[in-house]
Amino acid sequence: MRRVKKYLLKGLHRLQKGPGYTYKELLVWYCDNTNTHGPKRIICEGPKKKAMWFLLTLLFAALVCWQWGVFIQTYLSWEVSVSLSVGFKTMDFPAVTICNASPFQYSKVKHLLKDLDDLMKAVLERILAPETSHVNATRALNFTIWNHTPLVLIDERNPNHPIVLDLFDNNHTGSANSSLTPGKICNAQGCKMAMRLCSINGTMCTFRNFTSAAQAVTEWYALQATNIFSQVPQQELVRMGYLAERMILACLFGAEPCSYRNFTSIFYPDYGNCYIFNWGMTEKALPSANPGTEFGLKLILDIGQEDYVPFLTSTAGARLMLHEQRSYPFIRDEGIYAMSGTETSIGVLVDKLQRKGEPYSRCTMNGSDVPVQNLYSDYNTTYSIQSCLRSCFQEHMIHNCSCGHYLYPLPHGEKYCNNQDFPDWAYCYSDLQMSVAQRETCISMCKESCNDTQYKMTISMADWPSEASEDWIFHVLSQERDQSTNITLSRKGIVKLNIYFQEFNYRTIEESAANNIVWLLSNLGGQFGFWMGGSVLCLIEFAEIIIDFVWITIIKLVAFAKSLRQRQAQADYAGPPPTVAELVEAHTNFGFQPDTASQRPNTGAYLDEQTLPIPGTPPPNYDSLRLQPLDVIESDGEGDAI
Amino acid sequence: MAPGEKIKAKIKKNLPVTGPQAPTIKELMQWYCLNTNTHGCRRIVVSRGRLRRLLWILFTLTAVALIFWQCALLIFSFYTVSVSIKVHFQKLDFPAVTICNINPYKYSMVRDLLADLEQETRAALKSLYGFSEIKSRKRREAESWSTAWEGIRPKFLNLVPLLAFDQDEKDKARDFFTGQKRKVSGSVIHKASNFMQVHESKQVVGFQLCPNDTSDCATYTFSSGVNAIQEWYKLHYMNIMAQVPLEKKINMSYSAEELLVTCFFDGMSCDGRNFTLFHHPMYGNCYTFNNRRNETILSTSLGGSEYGLQVILYIDEEEYNPFFVSSTGAKVIVHRQDEYPFIEDVGTEIETAMATSIGMHLTESFKLSEPYSQCTEDGSDVPITNIYDAAYSLQICLHSCFQTKMVEKCGCAQYSQPLPPAANYCNYQQHPNWMYCYYQLHQAFVQEELGCQSVCREACSFKEWTLTTSLAQWPSVVSEKWLLPVLTWDQGQQINKKLNKTDLAKLLIFYKDLNQRSIMESPANSIEMLLSNFGGQLGLWMSCSVVCVIEIIEVFFIDALSIIARRQWQKAKEWWARRQAPPCPEAPPSPRGQDNPALNIDDDLPTFTSALHLPPAPGIQVPGTPPPRYNTLRLERAFSNQLTDTQVLDKP
């Protein structure tokens, strides 16, 4: 213990043996010996220049501090710089998702939609030709569907008093208008079509207005069809959709032949069976090493337009989308159409944006930090903002309407909405769909993914097959598919697709940190060097001086305290009070330290001894004289310690 | 206190010479080199031997040169930009969408105005190509017109005759109407055709534009008669239409209810009231969605086609003008709300009996204006007045520039662009030779002779919607049966006919996703960066800083100049003294007289003056020396004292 204390004291003593014993000495020494450029000039100039240099040095020091502040602030703002690269390289061919615009084959779903179709036909007749069809319209129609969400005409010719007319004014309207057929008194100008959506037991109703009858019936039909299909198990639905072997007639990837077996099937509620080429779920993704049509994917599809569900979709064509491997295709949002009877060539440029995550930009690497449960994770796909938004919507739907919407995947233990189990779901859904607040909460909750890949497509079209080649092409394809000599294909159903990489197939924008630590240090150094010619070592020098400063202060304080105590204790001594320097010596001298308490008389004697020669000598002399013996004592002390 | 004093004394000993007191420039330099903070200088002084000294001088100079070079590079590259690309996922404002029918006016309405022109066009077709058969069922009555035409005096062909030129002899042309050969002089401008050559003959068709005096004619020939007839028709068409008042033209064109059969946006129905009318001279009535003044801009919060704009357009092919437009469909353009839709330049065409789905991606760009680039923020600093009622864009500037020049040179305004204040559209009645003038001016504009391209600058910020267009058949075979009657019912009284699928076009415009890319420029360098780079350079080559620069200024300019000035002053003084001396050569002895008590004090000084290496005579010679002189003397003494001191100290 004692040894440690001794050692410490020795160390402190050594440390204290700095360049000076007073503040002034220290400062002068520092200014003279420092490597920073300003201070040296302060001490070696005349008084006026001294002041000027002092001010300049202060100014430069302030500037350096300010600029350092600016740089550190810039560094902490986490800016990014981007680098762009364009060119061609061997890349994984994008996953290609292909759907038919119609989700089901009408011949296979006819039995499900029979009631609805009859009703729809009756509605159309009622709208278009009210008088003629009125008699036979009321035949065996299933009015349970109709009564749930009827279509109505709103007569707005009198804007203050709109009249609501049910299209089938059988017994339930019961008003004075019931004898009149609505179509007779209304035409498109006077009346608006609307869908009446009612909550449980019909107390709360809203009307969804349409400006055109075509829209109204389409929306109405889609809503009812959703209700019907949501009650059918998915295996059944898959069977009713277009099958791969009927849809994909020919496939060629580069020089390699492929067939419908190379496509992964996925059921998509909007479009029925969709087929994904090169999804990369089970096997490695196929690369393409050359630009141009010859090295891309060539497909011939049959969309079977004659078998479309007539009221569900009015657009005919194949729907396709290019997307990354292992990502879920949101074909409704990002898909494009390919027209029948044409050859559609799609040149692809992969536009990739790679961002740094937090703290540089607000994005998520894999979606684990987003507070929305990803319902698409069942498909084993990566996170994307679309999946997040849809999951969020479904979450809201289940929360508000207590059932899930048919178009989105279900969380565990929930059911899809249908009229039987959830009678007011349509009202609830339409409310939710129109709600801006719901969308905004979802947008604020979902974060975009850090890696954003877009496939930029250059689309061009030509007629296919040509009139001259039509016959044999249809013949061959029909025979291959159906093993029959009859031609089962037509220009209305056939689609040819060429998907290939362009000459430049990638454009990558990559973020990197704009300001790294090296940048920060070099700029800090630059600033310090520019204004003061300083370096890190100068900072260390400065710190050293500060320590010395503190040390001197401590010594002075201790000495002061000691002198006070001594003055109290040795009031009887006749000699003059000891000088500060003397006390410092006494305090710091290692040799003296342990003795101060026990050998007080000795020190007293020493002081007495010192005071004796004073009278005759002038003060300066005295000082220098005193230094001499002290040095001797000091060395003695050190010798003792060793 | 004592050690402090000691150190002070030591410092005083070590730093005896303070800058400006150095007596000569050489010594000042030596002092500077020894005491400066920059490296290199000291080596020059300290080095022994000529070669080493020379080497060090070279090194130092090279370092200085390098510093200057590098700093110059830094300054010149100061105004560079760094680009950052940001992606935001957010609710996006839906752009304004302008939809036009390709045919500007209903032909049944404008037919009266264009009757003469049509007749003459048909006649020209007949005589040039032998075309008389009219297959179109609707235009059957026109046949009777063309037969009855014989007696009418052609007015348009006289103004601008259509000519058939012989390819071999370019200067001979046959006026197809009179049949006589004409001598063609002036320049022949050949317009390349987009179409295939129609027939095998070596004749080319064109027309001649002459100013009033007809001495300097410009002839425009086309490789194909299709182009020639269309251009010729367009010229006359513009001329006729320029005289029709705007209200009448709007009435002749399509109404919003006619054009838009159904409209659906973001799950809500919309109709003609959501569109604003915009009359385009070449496309008639166009309708802009989401561009209503004093109303909030609609926005989309979900991507996908059902949340965008879906419209079904009615395109009545029977009302098409056979000569003015040769394609059928509509044109659509996506633009900013305050932007002028240049539909003739950058529109996307839509086919009938098709669903055109247009997916959008939004990219915003922001450039830095002066001094980083030449772009302009709002066009206020471009010396071209904006004649459009829209925000500045490069296109607007170019068109405005051309129109202004047109009004200046030809005295009237071109029909397809808005009118500048106090100008009229060109027509034959008031401006008989505007066509010649227009064609000349247009040539000059295209060849950048008007200076418009150099005056107009691009705008600094712009929004760009990247469109992905795809087509699908619509309506499908099975849905056609019910859809067309319902749509016909929807149109109701607008048209009294059953809609055909070739009269309809479906258009879907939507955001593919809500990712907005912003490309932003930001200054690559700030003043802090520049200074720290300077610091880095100075430190690297010479370990120098601003302090050194101040030192250099102090030593090389202030001190050195003051030394030189002092020298000169001294010399001047000496010279003055010498000049003063001759008139009183007897002067020196007289001040030696002891009667002057003031000189007794100076008697102490000679010991010092001897150290000055100065001729003592002149100093003593001046008896009544004025105070200034005395002063300089004292100064000198001070230096010499110090000088000897330094010399002594330098040696050890």
Tab-separated table of N, CA, C and O in Angstrom, chain A residues 52 55 139 162 242 311 323 325 328 336 423 438 504 513 565 587 602-603 605:
chain	number	residue	atom	x	y	z
A	52	MET	N	-2.014	42.025	-31.942
A	52	MET	CA	-2.612	41.621	-33.204
A	52	MET	C	-2.539	40.104	-33.377
A	52	MET	O	-3.513	39.450	-33.744
A	55	LEU	N	-4.987	38.316	-31.189
A	55	LEU	CA	-6.342	38.351	-31.738
A	55	LEU	C	-6.481	37.390	-32.912
A	55	LEU	O	-7.452	36.648	-33.022
A	139	ARG	N	-89.438	-14.503	-64.315
A	139	ARG	CA	-89.432	-15.969	-64.206
A	139	ARG	C	-88.498	-16.404	-63.087
A	139	ARG	O	-88.152	-15.595	-62.230
A	162	PRO	N	-84.698	13.614	-55.084
A	162	PRO	CA	-84.383	12.455	-55.917
A	162	PRO	C	-85.256	11.247	-55.561
A	162	PRO	O	-85.555	11.022	-54.387
A	242	TYR	N	-57.726	-21.707	-66.116
A	242	TYR	CA	-57.046	-22.196	-67.311
A	242	TYR	C	-55.855	-23.034	-66.900
A	242	TYR	O	-55.049	-22.607	-66.080
A	311	PHE	N	-69.321	-11.462	-68.119
A	311	PHE	CA	-69.579	-10.227	-67.382
A	311	PHE	C	-68.431	-9.820	-66.464
A	311	PHE	O	-68.420	-8.733	-65.929
A	323	HIS	N	-40.640	-9.860	-62.853
A	323	HIS	CA	-40.296	-9.504	-61.481
A	323	HIS	C	-39.074	-10.268	-61.047
A	323	HIS	O	-38.578	-11.135	-61.772
A	325	GLN	N	-36.651	-12.809	-58.889
A	325	GLN	CA	-36.819	-14.149	-58.349
A	325	GLN	C	-37.244	-14.037	-56.887
A	325	GLN	O	-36.835	-13.126	-56.178
A	328	TYR	N	-43.136	-11.919	-54.840
A	328	TYR	CA	-44.509	-12.221	-55.207
A	328	TYR	C	-44.955	-11.274	-56.314
A	328	TYR	O	-44.753	-10.057	-56.206
A	336	ILE	N	-48.614	-5.969	-67.445
A	336	ILE	CA	-48.977	-5.357	-68.719
A	336	ILE	C	-49.803	-6.368	-69.501
A	336	ILE	O	-49.825	-7.555	-69.177
A	423	PRO	N	-73.396	-10.934	-43.429
A	423	PRO	CA	-74.343	-10.275	-44.341
A	423	PRO	C	-73.978	-8.825	-44.677
A	423	PRO	O	-74.312	-8.353	-45.765
A	438	GLN	N	-57.668	4.948	-43.823
A	438	GLN	CA	-57.128	3.594	-43.785
A	438	GLN	C	-55.893	3.478	-44.660
A	438	GLN	O	-54.869	2.949	-44.253
A	504	PHE	N	-28.065	-3.006	-73.492
A	504	PHE	CA	-27.616	-2.691	-72.139
A	504	PHE	C	-28.673	-3.244	-71.216
A	504	PHE	O	-29.807	-2.807	-71.256
A	513	ALA	N	-22.065	5.732	-48.592
A	513	ALA	CA	-22.000	6.850	-47.652
A	513	ALA	C	-21.184	7.973	-48.264
A	513	ALA	O	-20.072	7.756	-48.750
A	565	ARG	N	-2.626	26.559	7.196
A	565	ARG	CA	-2.522	25.695	8.370
A	565	ARG	C	-1.244	25.983	9.142
A	565	ARG	O	-1.235	26.096	10.342
A	587	HIS	N	6.217	20.957	-0.570
A	587	HIS	CA	5.124	20.005	-0.764
A	587	HIS	C	5.500	18.918	-1.748
A	587	HIS	O	5.233	17.749	-1.540
A	602	ASN	N	12.091	19.590	12.421
A	602	ASN	CA	13.166	19.583	11.442
A	602	ASN	C	12.929	20.618	10.355
A	602	ASN	O	13.827	21.382	10.005
A	603	THR	N	11.706	20.582	9.811
A	603	THR	CA	11.398	21.580	8.779
A	603	THR	C	11.518	22.980	9.323
A	603	THR	O	11.964	23.895	8.641
A	605	ALA	N	13.484	23.918	11.533
A	605	ALA	CA	14.898	24.253	11.584
A	605	ALA	C	15.397	24.627	10.197
A	605	ALA	O	16.152	25.581	10.019
